[in-house]
Amino acid sequence: MTHQVHAFEPPERFVAGTVGPPGDRTFFLQARGGGRLVSVALEKVQVSLLAEKLEELLSEAQRRFGVKLPETGPVGGDNDPLDTPVDEEFRVGTLGLAFDVDTETVVIEAIAVGEAEAEVGAEAAAEVELDESDDEESADESDEDLDRLRVRLTPEATREFIGRARRVVNAGRPPCPLCGQPLDPVGHLCPRHNGYHR
């Protein structure tokens, strides 16, 4: 079975975004460039972990290779909505990260959910695998026939992506001050209140 590799090296725009109201949002990574638009769906925890691991990857690249990094992402950044139409190409099962020392760019690869992961369901999709090493042979052997989205970003563009991804994740429902679970507009059954409606 043939697979597609949607490569944007570099993209004109690469962002994390959502569709739907808080509490019922679908998260996407979206890349645009060369007249193409690719959107892939993933879990909120994957977006959050991707931003965290990208920050770690940039710090490690600076420490090990002396890469100059911007201090922080832009204050405003890209706050525009996702480009339309938002057509899901595939659901992300695995995320991979690498730093290309020669070009001083970050490579992000989102790989579709495999058949085994699809059978387990959304919990498996929420488990994110981020690999900063160059040893991709073992991952490629099992994932070689899966669709993937690959983007190559400068450190500046990576910082912009991290800033937006964090804003998108934090724009959901506010947490309960007692238990930390998301509060619905009508409240929730708080375990810290023995199941009483809060």
PDB file of C-alpha atoms in Angstrom:
ATOM      1  CA  MET A   1       0.000   0.000   0.000  1.00  0.00           C
ATOM      2  CA  THR A   2       1.393   3.398  -0.960  1.00  0.00           C
ATOM      3  CA  HIS A   3       1.764   6.157   1.566  1.00  0.00           C
ATOM      4  CA  GLN A   4       2.015   9.907   1.218  1.00  0.00           C
ATOM      5  CA  VAL A   5       4.703  12.139   2.652  1.00  0.00           C
ATOM      6  CA  HIS A   6       3.504  15.736   2.867  1.00  0.00           C
ATOM      7  CA  ALA A   7       6.813  17.617   3.049  1.00  0.00           C
ATOM      8  CA  PHE A   8       7.093  21.347   3.714  1.00  0.00           C
ATOM      9  CA  GLU A   9      10.749  22.342   3.858  1.00  0.00           C
ATOM     10  CA  PRO A  10      10.083  25.094   4.900  1.00  0.00           C
ATOM     11  CA  PRO A  11       6.339  25.824   5.105  1.00  0.00           C
ATOM     12  CA  GLU A  12       4.890  29.288   4.549  1.00  0.00           C
ATOM     13  CA  ARG A  13       2.867  28.700   7.727  1.00  0.00           C
ATOM     14  CA  PHE A  14       2.888  25.887  10.300  1.00  0.00           C
ATOM     15  CA  VAL A  15       0.566  26.174  13.284  1.00  0.00           C
ATOM     16  CA  ALA A  16      -1.406  24.271  15.873  1.00  0.00           C
ATOM     17  CA  GLY A  17      -5.088  25.180  16.036  1.00  0.00           C
ATOM     18  CA  THR A  18      -8.533  23.962  16.963  1.00  0.00           C
ATOM     19  CA  VAL A  19     -12.016  23.636  15.558  1.00  0.00           C
ATOM     20  CA  GLY A  20     -15.043  23.627  17.864  1.00  0.00           C
ATOM     21  CA  PRO A  21     -16.060  25.122  21.206  1.00  0.00           C
ATOM     22  CA  PRO A  22     -14.044  24.606  24.430  1.00  0.00           C
ATOM     23  CA  GLY A  23     -14.711  21.151  25.804  1.00  0.00           C
ATOM     24  CA  ASP A  24     -15.435  19.801  22.319  1.00  0.00           C
ATOM     25  CA  ARG A  25     -12.383  21.013  20.387  1.00  0.00           C
ATOM     26  CA  THR A  26     -10.551  19.040  17.737  1.00  0.00           C
ATOM     27  CA  PHE A  27      -6.831  19.847  17.590  1.00  0.00           C
ATOM     28  CA  PHE A  28      -4.924  20.122  14.324  1.00  0.00           C
ATOM     29  CA  LEU A  29      -1.436  20.728  13.015  1.00  0.00           C
ATOM     30  CA  GLN A  30      -1.696  22.649   9.750  1.00  0.00           C
ATOM     31  CA  ALA A  31       1.011  23.330   7.172  1.00  0.00           C
ATOM     32  CA  ARG A  32       0.669  25.596   4.159  1.00  0.00           C
ATOM     33  CA  GLY A  33       3.087  26.161   1.306  1.00  0.00           C
ATOM     34  CA  GLY A  34       3.505  25.861  -2.438  1.00  0.00           C
ATOM     35  CA  GLY A  35      -0.242  26.097  -3.006  1.00  0.00           C
ATOM     36  CA  ARG A  36      -0.877  23.109  -0.708  1.00  0.00           C
ATOM     37  CA  LEU A  37      -2.697  22.980   2.615  1.00  0.00           C
ATOM     38  CA  VAL A  38      -2.414  19.920   4.882  1.00  0.00           C
ATOM     39  CA  SER A  39      -4.228  19.487   8.200  1.00  0.00           C
ATOM     40  CA  VAL A  40      -3.703  16.517  10.518  1.00  0.00           C
ATOM     41  CA  ALA A  41      -5.723  15.826  13.674  1.00  0.00           C
ATOM     42  CA  LEU A  42      -4.173  15.003  17.033  1.00  0.00           C
ATOM     43  CA  GLU A  43      -4.913  15.058  20.752  1.00  0.00           C
ATOM     44  CA  LYS A  44      -4.541  18.074  23.039  1.00  0.00           C
ATOM     45  CA  VAL A  45      -1.892  16.277  25.091  1.00  0.00           C
ATOM     46  CA  GLN A  46       0.144  15.706  21.912  1.00  0.00           C
ATOM     47  CA  VAL A  47       0.131  19.438  21.113  1.00  0.00           C
ATOM     48  CA  SER A  48       1.177  20.275  24.679  1.00  0.00           C
ATOM     49  CA  LEU A  49       3.945  17.672  24.719  1.00  0.00           C
ATOM     50  CA  LEU A  50       5.155  18.717  21.257  1.00  0.00           C
ATOM     51  CA  ALA A  51       5.609  22.317  22.436  1.00  0.00           C
ATOM     52  CA  GLU A  52       7.444  21.137  25.562  1.00  0.00           C
ATOM     53  CA  LYS A  53       9.790  18.803  23.668  1.00  0.00           C
ATOM     54  CA  LEU A  54      10.504  21.406  20.972  1.00  0.00           C
ATOM     55  CA  GLU A  55      11.634  23.807  23.704  1.00  0.00           C
ATOM     56  CA  GLU A  56      13.906  21.084  25.116  1.00  0.00           C
ATOM     57  CA  LEU A  57      15.268  20.323  21.625  1.00  0.00           C
ATOM     58  CA  LEU A  58      16.138  23.987  21.013  1.00  0.00           C
ATOM     59  CA  SER A  59      17.887  24.234  24.384  1.00  0.00           C
ATOM     60  CA  GLU A  60      19.862  21.077  23.655  1.00  0.00           C
ATOM     61  CA  ALA A  61      20.833  22.348  20.175  1.00  0.00           C
ATOM     62  CA  GLN A  62      22.065  25.574  21.734  1.00  0.00           C
ATOM     63  CA  ARG A  63      24.037  23.725  24.406  1.00  0.00           C
ATOM     64  CA  ARG A  64      25.601  21.071  22.156  1.00  0.00           C
ATOM     65  CA  PHE A  65      26.004  22.887  18.836  1.00  0.00           C
ATOM     66  CA  GLY A  66      26.090  26.566  19.819  1.00  0.00           C
ATOM     67  CA  VAL A  67      22.980  27.392  17.811  1.00  0.00           C
ATOM     68  CA  LYS A  68      21.868  30.990  18.323  1.00  0.00           C
ATOM     69  CA  LEU A  69      18.282  31.107  19.518  1.00  0.00           C
ATOM     70  CA  PRO A  70      15.857  34.002  19.731  1.00  0.00           C
ATOM     71  CA  GLU A  71      15.202  34.961  23.358  1.00  0.00           C
ATOM     72  CA  THR A  72      11.470  34.294  23.208  1.00  0.00           C
ATOM     73  CA  GLY A  73       8.757  34.017  20.612  1.00  0.00           C
ATOM     74  CA  PRO A  74       7.027  37.181  19.382  1.00  0.00           C
ATOM     75  CA  VAL A  75       4.619  38.716  21.870  1.00  0.00           C
ATOM     76  CA  GLY A  76       1.609  38.708  19.534  1.00  0.00           C
ATOM     77  CA  GLY A  77       2.573  35.931  17.174  1.00  0.00           C
ATOM     78  CA  ASP A  78       0.238  34.253  14.707  1.00  0.00           C
ATOM     79  CA  ASN A  79      -3.232  34.304  16.247  1.00  0.00           C
ATOM     80  CA  ASP A  80      -5.155  33.878  13.000  1.00  0.00           C
ATOM     81  CA  PRO A  81      -7.574  30.955  12.724  1.00  0.00           C
ATOM     82  CA  LEU A  82      -6.699  27.826  10.793  1.00  0.00           C
ATOM     83  CA  ASP A  83      -6.845  28.182   7.026  1.00  0.00           C
ATOM     84  CA  THR A  84      -9.986  26.729   5.468  1.00  0.00           C
ATOM     85  CA  PRO A  85     -11.013  24.207   4.450  1.00  0.00           C
ATOM     86  CA  VAL A  86      -9.789  22.170   7.426  1.00  0.00           C
ATOM     87  CA  ASP A  87      -9.857  18.686   5.897  1.00  0.00           C
ATOM     88  CA  GLU A  88      -8.242  16.018   8.079  1.00  0.00           C
ATOM     89  CA  GLU A  89      -5.629  14.105   6.065  1.00  0.00           C
ATOM     90  CA  PHE A  90      -5.049  11.621   8.899  1.00  0.00           C
ATOM     91  CA  ARG A  91      -4.952  11.282  12.692  1.00  0.00           C
ATOM     92  CA  VAL A  92      -1.484  11.509  14.228  1.00  0.00           C
ATOM     93  CA  GLY A  93      -0.219   8.477  16.118  1.00  0.00           C
ATOM     94  CA  THR A  94       3.462   9.350  16.546  1.00  0.00           C
ATOM     95  CA  LEU A  95       5.426  12.591  16.531  1.00  0.00           C
ATOM     96  CA  GLY A  96       9.139  12.645  15.806  1.00  0.00           C
ATOM     97  CA  LEU A  97      11.652  15.449  16.305  1.00  0.00           C
ATOM     98  CA  ALA A  98      15.166  15.957  15.024  1.00  0.00           C
ATOM     99  CA  PHE A  99      17.647  18.797  14.744  1.00  0.00           C
ATOM    100  CA  ASP A 100      19.569  19.101  11.465  1.00  0.00           C
ATOM    101  CA  VAL A 101      22.967  20.501  12.436  1.00  0.00           C
ATOM    102  CA  ASP A 102      24.000  21.254   8.831  1.00  0.00           C
ATOM    103  CA  THR A 103      21.048  23.550   8.117  1.00  0.00           C
ATOM    104  CA  GLU A 104      20.367  24.493  11.761  1.00  0.00           C
ATOM    105  CA  THR A 105      16.701  23.591  11.370  1.00  0.00           C
ATOM    106  CA  VAL A 106      14.200  21.606  13.389  1.00  0.00           C
ATOM    107  CA  VAL A 107      12.470  18.706  11.642  1.00  0.00           C
ATOM    108  CA  ILE A 108       9.004  17.714  12.896  1.00  0.00           C
ATOM    109  CA  GLU A 109       7.376  14.569  11.584  1.00  0.00           C
ATOM    110  CA  ALA A 110       3.765  13.631  12.329  1.00  0.00           C
ATOM    111  CA  ILE A 111       3.041   9.996  11.442  1.00  0.00           C
ATOM    112  CA  ALA A 112      -0.446   8.594  10.968  1.00  0.00           C
ATOM    113  CA  VAL A 113      -1.984   6.160  13.434  1.00  0.00           C
ATOM    114  CA  GLY A 114      -1.105   2.583  12.489  1.00  0.00           C
ATOM    115  CA  GLU A 115      -3.574  -0.307  12.395  1.00  0.00           C
ATOM    116  CA  ALA A 116      -2.513  -1.571  15.832  1.00  0.00           C
ATOM    117  CA  GLU A 117      -2.915   1.901  17.349  1.00  0.00           C
ATOM    118  CA  ALA A 118      -6.289   2.388  15.659  1.00  0.00           C
ATOM    119  CA  GLU A 119      -7.587  -0.785  17.314  1.00  0.00           C
ATOM    120  CA  VAL A 120      -6.539   0.375  20.780  1.00  0.00           C
ATOM    121  CA  GLY A 121      -8.260   3.738  20.295  1.00  0.00           C
ATOM    122  CA  ALA A 122      -7.738   7.314  21.373  1.00  0.00           C
ATOM    123  CA  GLU A 123      -5.689   6.455  24.463  1.00  0.00           C
ATOM    124  CA  ALA A 124      -2.911   5.051  22.294  1.00  0.00           C
ATOM    125  CA  ALA A 125      -3.079   8.098  20.053  1.00  0.00           C
ATOM    126  CA  ALA A 126      -2.548  10.308  23.084  1.00  0.00           C
ATOM    127  CA  GLU A 127       0.744   8.616  23.890  1.00  0.00           C
ATOM    128  CA  VAL A 128       3.305  10.741  22.062  1.00  0.00           C
ATOM    129  CA  GLU A 129       6.698   9.486  21.079  1.00  0.00           C
ATOM    130  CA  LEU A 130       9.291  12.186  20.504  1.00  0.00           C
ATOM    131  CA  ASP A 131      12.718  11.128  19.305  1.00  0.00           C
ATOM    132  CA  GLU A 132      15.605  13.586  19.236  1.00  0.00           C
ATOM    133  CA  SER A 133      18.182  11.085  17.995  1.00  0.00           C
ATOM    134  CA  ASP A 134      19.282  10.337  14.449  1.00  0.00           C
ATOM    135  CA  ASP A 135      18.486   6.623  14.822  1.00  0.00           C
ATOM    136  CA  GLU A 136      15.212   6.435  12.915  1.00  0.00           C
ATOM    137  CA  GLU A 137      15.625   2.956  11.441  1.00  0.00           C
ATOM    138  CA  SER A 138      13.534   1.120  14.034  1.00  0.00           C
ATOM    139  CA  ALA A 139      10.680   3.632  13.771  1.00  0.00           C
ATOM    140  CA  ASP A 140      10.844   3.670   9.980  1.00  0.00           C
ATOM    141  CA  GLU A 141      10.650  -0.118   9.698  1.00  0.00           C
ATOM    142  CA  SER A 142       7.215  -0.300  11.310  1.00  0.00           C
ATOM    143  CA  ASP A 143       5.943   3.098  10.107  1.00  0.00           C
ATOM    144  CA  GLU A 144       7.299   3.098   6.554  1.00  0.00           C
ATOM    145  CA  ASP A 145       3.893   2.481   4.979  1.00  0.00           C
ATOM    146  CA  LEU A 146       2.068   5.186   6.992  1.00  0.00           C
ATOM    147  CA  ASP A 147       1.202   8.690   5.802  1.00  0.00           C
ATOM    148  CA  ARG A 148       3.220  11.484   7.346  1.00  0.00           C
ATOM    149  CA  LEU A 149       3.563  15.236   7.523  1.00  0.00           C
ATOM    150  CA  ARG A 150       7.138  16.536   7.629  1.00  0.00           C
ATOM    151  CA  VAL A 151       8.063  20.172   8.228  1.00  0.00           C
ATOM    152  CA  ARG A 152      11.429  21.874   8.564  1.00  0.00           C
ATOM    153  CA  LEU A 153      11.522  25.056  10.689  1.00  0.00           C
ATOM    154  CA  THR A 154      14.136  27.615  11.645  1.00  0.00           C
ATOM    155  CA  PRO A 155      14.689  28.140  15.385  1.00  0.00           C
ATOM    156  CA  GLU A 156      12.725  31.422  15.122  1.00  0.00           C
ATOM    157  CA  ALA A 157       9.771  29.708  13.419  1.00  0.00           C
ATOM    158  CA  THR A 158       9.962  26.909  16.008  1.00  0.00           C
ATOM    159  CA  ARG A 159       9.696  29.438  18.847  1.00  0.00           C
ATOM    160  CA  GLU A 160       6.662  31.009  17.118  1.00  0.00           C
ATOM    161  CA  PHE A 161       5.061  27.565  16.820  1.00  0.00           C
ATOM    162  CA  ILE A 162       5.729  26.821  20.515  1.00  0.00           C
ATOM    163  CA  GLY A 163       4.151  30.111  21.601  1.00  0.00           C
ATOM    164  CA  ARG A 164       1.004  29.571  19.565  1.00  0.00           C
ATOM    165  CA  ALA A 165       0.702  25.900  20.573  1.00  0.00           C
ATOM    166  CA  ARG A 166       0.794  26.885  24.255  1.00  0.00           C
ATOM    167  CA  ARG A 167      -1.813  29.608  23.720  1.00  0.00           C
ATOM    168  CA  VAL A 168      -4.087  27.148  21.901  1.00  0.00           C
ATOM    169  CA  VAL A 169      -3.794  24.513  24.647  1.00  0.00           C
ATOM    170  CA  ASN A 170      -4.434  27.087  27.402  1.00  0.00           C
ATOM    171  CA  ALA A 171      -7.449  28.606  25.613  1.00  0.00           C
ATOM    172  CA  GLY A 172      -9.725  25.741  26.633  1.00  0.00           C
ATOM    173  CA  ARG A 173     -11.940  25.389  29.676  1.00  0.00           C
ATOM    174  CA  PRO A 174     -10.552  26.849  32.908  1.00  0.00           C
ATOM    175  CA  PRO A 175      -9.416  24.324  35.525  1.00  0.00           C
ATOM    176  CA  CYS A 176     -11.284  23.694  38.760  1.00  0.00           C
ATOM    177  CA  PRO A 177      -9.326  25.366  41.597  1.00  0.00           C
ATOM    178  CA  LEU A 178      -9.773  22.281  43.769  1.00  0.00           C
ATOM    179  CA  CYS A 179      -9.156  19.273  41.531  1.00  0.00           C
ATOM    180  CA  GLY A 180      -7.666  20.762  38.361  1.00  0.00           C
ATOM    181  CA  GLN A 181     -10.173  19.094  36.026  1.00  0.00           C
ATOM    182  CA  PRO A 182     -11.711  21.308  33.321  1.00  0.00           C
ATOM    183  CA  LEU A 183     -14.812  23.250  34.308  1.00  0.00           C
ATOM    184  CA  ASP A 184     -17.772  23.056  31.936  1.00  0.00           C
ATOM    185  CA  PRO A 185     -19.989  26.154  31.597  1.00  0.00           C
ATOM    186  CA  VAL A 186     -22.533  24.354  33.825  1.00  0.00           C
ATOM    187  CA  GLY A 187     -19.856  23.239  36.330  1.00  0.00           C
ATOM    188  CA  HIS A 188     -18.666  19.689  37.030  1.00  0.00           C
ATOM    189  CA  LEU A 189     -18.793  16.911  39.583  1.00  0.00           C
ATOM    190  CA  CYS A 190     -15.728  17.661  41.663  1.00  0.00           C
ATOM    191  CA  PRO A 191     -14.071  14.626  43.303  1.00  0.00           C
ATOM    192  CA  ARG A 192     -12.721  16.935  46.019  1.00  0.00           C
ATOM    193  CA  HIS A 193     -16.336  17.710  46.984  1.00  0.00           C
ATOM    194  CA  ASN A 194     -17.319  14.027  47.143  1.00  0.00           C
ATOM    195  CA  GLY A 195     -19.085  14.245  43.799  1.00  0.00           C
ATOM    196  CA  TYR A 196     -21.175  17.328  44.573  1.00  0.00           C
ATOM    197  CA  HIS A 197     -21.805  19.617  41.639  1.00  0.00           C
ATOM    198  CA  ARG A 198     -19.393  22.571  41.613  1.00  0.00           C
TER     199      ARG A 198
END
